[in-house]
Amino acid sequence: MSYPNLSALLEAIIYLAREPVAIDAIRKALPDVDPKEIEESIAALIEKYRQPQHGIEIREVAGGLRFATKPEHHETLKAFLQAQTPATRLSLAALE
C-alpha cells in the first residue's frame, strides 16, 4: 500500500506519540511501506524542522523520535509559561 503523503503521516505519528516513537514501531504500523522510504522520509522531516523558520524540531531521544522545542527558544518559552494564569509548571524535559 502506498500513502500519497507519507511525510505528513509520519509527522502525525511522531506528533501523536506520548513517548519517543521508535522507527521499528513506525515500520510495524506501516508494514506495506518500504522501510527505506520510511527512513528517507523521516530524515527529510528532521532536516525540514532544523530550518530556522521552525520553532520545533524532531529529536532522537531514548531510542525514538519526538517533537521538541528548539533550545534557543527555551528562555522565552519558560517566561511565557510562567506568565500564564494560573502559571503553568513544566519541567525542563516537558518544555523540551
mmCIF file with all atom_site columns, C-alpha atoms in Angstrom, residues 4-93:
data_model
loop_
_atom_site.group_PDB
_atom_site.id
_atom_site.type_symbol
_atom_site.label_atom_id
_atom_site.label_alt_id
_atom_site.label_comp_id
_atom_site.label_asym_id
_atom_site.label_entity_id
_atom_site.label_seq_id
_atom_site.pdbx_PDB_ins_code
_atom_site.Cartn_x
_atom_site.Cartn_y
_atom_site.Cartn_z
_atom_site.occupancy
_atom_site.B_iso_or_equiv
_atom_site.pdbx_formal_charge
_atom_site.auth_seq_id
_atom_site.auth_comp_id
_atom_site.auth_asym_id
_atom_site.auth_atom_id
_atom_site.pdbx_PDB_model_num
ATOM 1  C CA . PRO A 1 4  ? 0.002  9.692  -1.018 1.00 0.00 ? 4  PRO A CA 1
ATOM 2  C CA . ASN A 1 5  ? 1.707  11.862 1.584  1.00 0.00 ? 5  ASN A CA 1
ATOM 3  C CA . LEU A 1 6  ? 3.929  9.611  3.684  1.00 0.00 ? 6  LEU A CA 1
ATOM 4  C CA . SER A 1 7  ? 5.778  12.591 5.116  1.00 0.00 ? 7  SER A CA 1
ATOM 5  C CA . ALA A 1 8  ? 2.577  14.080 6.572  1.00 0.00 ? 8  ALA A CA 1
ATOM 6  C CA . LEU A 1 9  ? 1.586  10.700 8.013  1.00 0.00 ? 9  LEU A CA 1
ATOM 7  C CA . LEU A 1 10 ? 4.987  10.242 9.685  1.00 0.00 ? 10 LEU A CA 1
ATOM 8  C CA . GLU A 1 11 ? 4.809  13.771 11.059 1.00 0.00 ? 11 GLU A CA 1
ATOM 9  C CA . ALA A 1 12 ? 1.406  12.973 12.574 1.00 0.00 ? 12 ALA A CA 1
ATOM 10 C CA . ILE A 1 13 ? 2.657  9.701  14.081 1.00 0.00 ? 13 ILE A CA 1
ATOM 11 C CA . ILE A 1 14 ? 5.633  11.406 15.729 1.00 0.00 ? 14 ILE A CA 1
ATOM 12 C CA . TYR A 1 15 ? 3.440  14.236 16.988 1.00 0.00 ? 15 TYR A CA 1
ATOM 13 C CA . LEU A 1 16 ? 0.770  11.889 18.347 1.00 0.00 ? 16 LEU A CA 1
ATOM 14 C CA . ALA A 1 17 ? 3.111  9.582  20.268 1.00 0.00 ? 17 ALA A CA 1
ATOM 15 C CA . ARG A 1 18 ? 3.274  10.297 24.005 1.00 0.00 ? 18 ARG A CA 1
ATOM 16 C CA . GLU A 1 19 ? 6.759  8.801  24.250 1.00 0.00 ? 19 GLU A CA 1
ATOM 17 C CA . PRO A 1 20 ? 9.581  8.845  21.715 1.00 0.00 ? 20 PRO A CA 1
ATOM 18 C CA . VAL A 1 21 ? 8.454  6.563  18.908 1.00 0.00 ? 21 VAL A CA 1
ATOM 19 C CA . ALA A 1 22 ? 10.948 4.042  17.585 1.00 0.00 ? 22 ALA A CA 1
ATOM 20 C CA . ILE A 1 23 ? 11.406 3.662  13.847 1.00 0.00 ? 23 ILE A CA 1
ATOM 21 C CA . ASP A 1 24 ? 10.667 -0.054 14.288 1.00 0.00 ? 24 ASP A CA 1
ATOM 22 C CA . ALA A 1 25 ? 7.252  0.849  15.740 1.00 0.00 ? 25 ALA A CA 1
ATOM 23 C CA . ILE A 1 26 ? 6.589  3.076  12.741 1.00 0.00 ? 26 ILE A CA 1
ATOM 24 C CA . ARG A 1 27 ? 7.604  0.280  10.371 1.00 0.00 ? 27 ARG A CA 1
ATOM 25 C CA . LYS A 1 28 ? 5.184  -2.095 12.143 1.00 0.00 ? 28 LYS A CA 1
ATOM 26 C CA . ALA A 1 29 ? 2.382  0.441  11.786 1.00 0.00 ? 29 ALA A CA 1
ATOM 27 C CA . LEU A 1 30 ? 3.140  0.788  8.073  1.00 0.00 ? 30 LEU A CA 1
ATOM 28 C CA . PRO A 1 31 ? 4.054  -2.770 7.009  1.00 0.00 ? 31 PRO A CA 1
ATOM 29 C CA . ASP A 1 32 ? 3.298  -2.157 3.336  1.00 0.00 ? 32 ASP A CA 1
ATOM 30 C CA . VAL A 1 33 ? 5.710  0.784  3.035  1.00 0.00 ? 33 VAL A CA 1
ATOM 31 C CA . ASP A 1 34 ? 9.319  0.143  2.049  1.00 0.00 ? 34 ASP A CA 1
ATOM 32 C CA . PRO A 1 35 ? 11.460 0.657  5.198  1.00 0.00 ? 35 PRO A CA 1
ATOM 33 C CA . LYS A 1 36 ? 13.964 2.662  3.154  1.00 0.00 ? 36 LYS A CA 1
ATOM 34 C CA . GLU A 1 37 ? 11.189 5.036  2.100  1.00 0.00 ? 37 GLU A CA 1
ATOM 35 C CA . ILE A 1 38 ? 10.192 5.480  5.749  1.00 0.00 ? 38 ILE A CA 1
ATOM 36 C CA . GLU A 1 39 ? 13.781 6.246  6.772  1.00 0.00 ? 39 GLU A CA 1
ATOM 37 C CA . GLU A 1 40 ? 14.269 8.693  3.902  1.00 0.00 ? 40 GLU A CA 1
ATOM 38 C CA . SER A 1 41 ? 11.023 10.486 4.734  1.00 0.00 ? 41 SER A CA 1
ATOM 39 C CA . ILE A 1 42 ? 11.967 10.723 8.411  1.00 0.00 ? 42 ILE A CA 1
ATOM 40 C CA . ALA A 1 43 ? 15.401 12.094 7.503  1.00 0.00 ? 43 ALA A CA 1
ATOM 41 C CA . ALA A 1 44 ? 13.724 14.711 5.291  1.00 0.00 ? 44 ALA A CA 1
ATOM 42 C CA . LEU A 1 45 ? 11.367 15.695 8.134  1.00 0.00 ? 45 LEU A CA 1
ATOM 43 C CA . ILE A 1 46 ? 14.264 16.031 10.575 1.00 0.00 ? 46 ILE A CA 1
ATOM 44 C CA . GLU A 1 47 ? 16.069 18.275 8.105  1.00 0.00 ? 47 GLU A CA 1
ATOM 45 C CA . LYS A 1 48 ? 12.908 20.304 7.429  1.00 0.00 ? 48 LYS A CA 1
ATOM 46 C CA . TYR A 1 49 ? 12.440 21.089 11.108 1.00 0.00 ? 49 TYR A CA 1
ATOM 47 C CA . ARG A 1 50 ? 16.119 22.012 11.545 1.00 0.00 ? 50 ARG A CA 1
ATOM 48 C CA . GLN A 1 51 ? 15.496 25.092 9.433  1.00 0.00 ? 51 GLN A CA 1
ATOM 49 C CA . PRO A 1 52 ? 15.438 28.357 11.420 1.00 0.00 ? 52 PRO A CA 1
ATOM 50 C CA . GLN A 1 53 ? 11.849 29.218 10.479 1.00 0.00 ? 53 GLN A CA 1
ATOM 51 C CA . HIS A 1 54 ? 10.604 26.367 12.687 1.00 0.00 ? 54 HIS A CA 1
ATOM 52 C CA . GLY A 1 55 ? 10.349 26.684 16.470 1.00 0.00 ? 55 GLY A CA 1
ATOM 53 C CA . ILE A 1 56 ? 10.234 22.932 16.949 1.00 0.00 ? 56 ILE A CA 1
ATOM 54 C CA . GLU A 1 57 ? 12.391 20.071 15.795 1.00 0.00 ? 57 GLU A CA 1
ATOM 55 C CA . ILE A 1 58 ? 12.343 16.297 15.673 1.00 0.00 ? 58 ILE A CA 1
ATOM 56 C CA . ARG A 1 59 ? 14.862 14.836 18.096 1.00 0.00 ? 59 ARG A CA 1
ATOM 57 C CA . GLU A 1 60 ? 16.167 11.346 18.531 1.00 0.00 ? 60 GLU A CA 1
ATOM 58 C CA . VAL A 1 61 ? 15.575 10.614 22.224 1.00 0.00 ? 61 VAL A CA 1
ATOM 59 C CA . ALA A 1 62 ? 15.680 7.341  24.159 1.00 0.00 ? 62 ALA A CA 1
ATOM 60 C CA . GLY A 1 63 ? 15.804 5.245  21.018 1.00 0.00 ? 63 GLY A CA 1
ATOM 61 C CA . GLY A 1 64 ? 12.914 7.051  19.352 1.00 0.00 ? 64 GLY A CA 1
ATOM 62 C CA . LEU A 1 65 ? 11.739 10.244 17.724 1.00 0.00 ? 65 LEU A CA 1
ATOM 63 C CA . ARG A 1 66 ? 9.765  13.074 19.254 1.00 0.00 ? 66 ARG A CA 1
ATOM 64 C CA . PHE A 1 67 ? 8.928  16.701 18.626 1.00 0.00 ? 67 PHE A CA 1
ATOM 65 C CA . ALA A 1 68 ? 10.630 19.208 20.914 1.00 0.00 ? 68 ALA A CA 1
ATOM 66 C CA . THR A 1 69 ? 11.062 22.956 21.126 1.00 0.00 ? 69 THR A CA 1
ATOM 67 C CA . LYS A 1 70 ? 14.401 24.280 19.976 1.00 0.00 ? 70 LYS A CA 1
ATOM 68 C CA . PRO A 1 71 ? 16.881 25.139 22.741 1.00 0.00 ? 71 PRO A CA 1
ATOM 69 C CA . GLU A 1 72 ? 17.321 28.712 21.529 1.00 0.00 ? 72 GLU A CA 1
ATOM 70 C CA . HIS A 1 73 ? 13.682 29.409 22.463 1.00 0.00 ? 73 HIS A CA 1
ATOM 71 C CA . HIS A 1 74 ? 13.646 27.839 25.926 1.00 0.00 ? 74 HIS A CA 1
ATOM 72 C CA . GLU A 1 75 ? 14.085 31.035 27.973 1.00 0.00 ? 75 GLU A CA 1
ATOM 73 C CA . THR A 1 76 ? 11.318 32.854 26.127 1.00 0.00 ? 76 THR A CA 1
ATOM 74 C CA . LEU A 1 77 ? 9.025  29.831 26.343 1.00 0.00 ? 77 LEU A CA 1
ATOM 75 C CA . LYS A 1 78 ? 9.751  29.493 30.040 1.00 0.00 ? 78 LYS A CA 1
ATOM 76 C CA . ALA A 1 79 ? 8.808  33.157 30.591 1.00 0.00 ? 79 ALA A CA 1
ATOM 77 C CA . PHE A 1 80 ? 5.658  32.670 28.516 1.00 0.00 ? 80 PHE A CA 1
ATOM 78 C CA . LEU A 1 81 ? 4.566  29.665 30.580 1.00 0.00 ? 81 LEU A CA 1
ATOM 79 C CA . GLN A 1 82 ? 5.247  31.482 33.847 1.00 0.00 ? 82 GLN A CA 1
ATOM 80 C CA . ALA A 1 83 ? 3.109  34.413 32.694 1.00 0.00 ? 83 ALA A CA 1
ATOM 81 C CA . GLN A 1 84 ? 0.084  32.186 32.151 1.00 0.00 ? 84 GLN A CA 1
ATOM 82 C CA . THR A 1 85 ? -2.789 32.448 34.629 1.00 0.00 ? 85 THR A CA 1
ATOM 83 C CA . PRO A 1 86 ? -2.561 30.209 36.529 1.00 0.00 ? 86 PRO A CA 1
ATOM 84 C CA . ALA A 1 87 ? 1.131  29.679 35.966 1.00 0.00 ? 87 ALA A CA 1
ATOM 85 C CA . THR A 1 88 ? 1.886  26.555 34.008 1.00 0.00 ? 88 THR A CA 1
ATOM 86 C CA . ARG A 1 89 ? 4.560  24.472 35.661 1.00 0.00 ? 89 ARG A CA 1
ATOM 87 C CA . LEU A 1 90 ? 6.647  22.324 33.364 1.00 0.00 ? 90 LEU A CA 1
ATOM 88 C CA . SER A 1 91 ? 9.922  20.596 33.931 1.00 0.00 ? 91 SER A CA 1
ATOM 89 C CA . LEU A 1 92 ? 12.768 21.297 31.517 1.00 0.00 ? 92 LEU A CA 1
ATOM 90 C CA . ALA A 1 93 ? 12.098 17.892 29.962 1.00 0.00 ? 93 ALA A CA 1
#
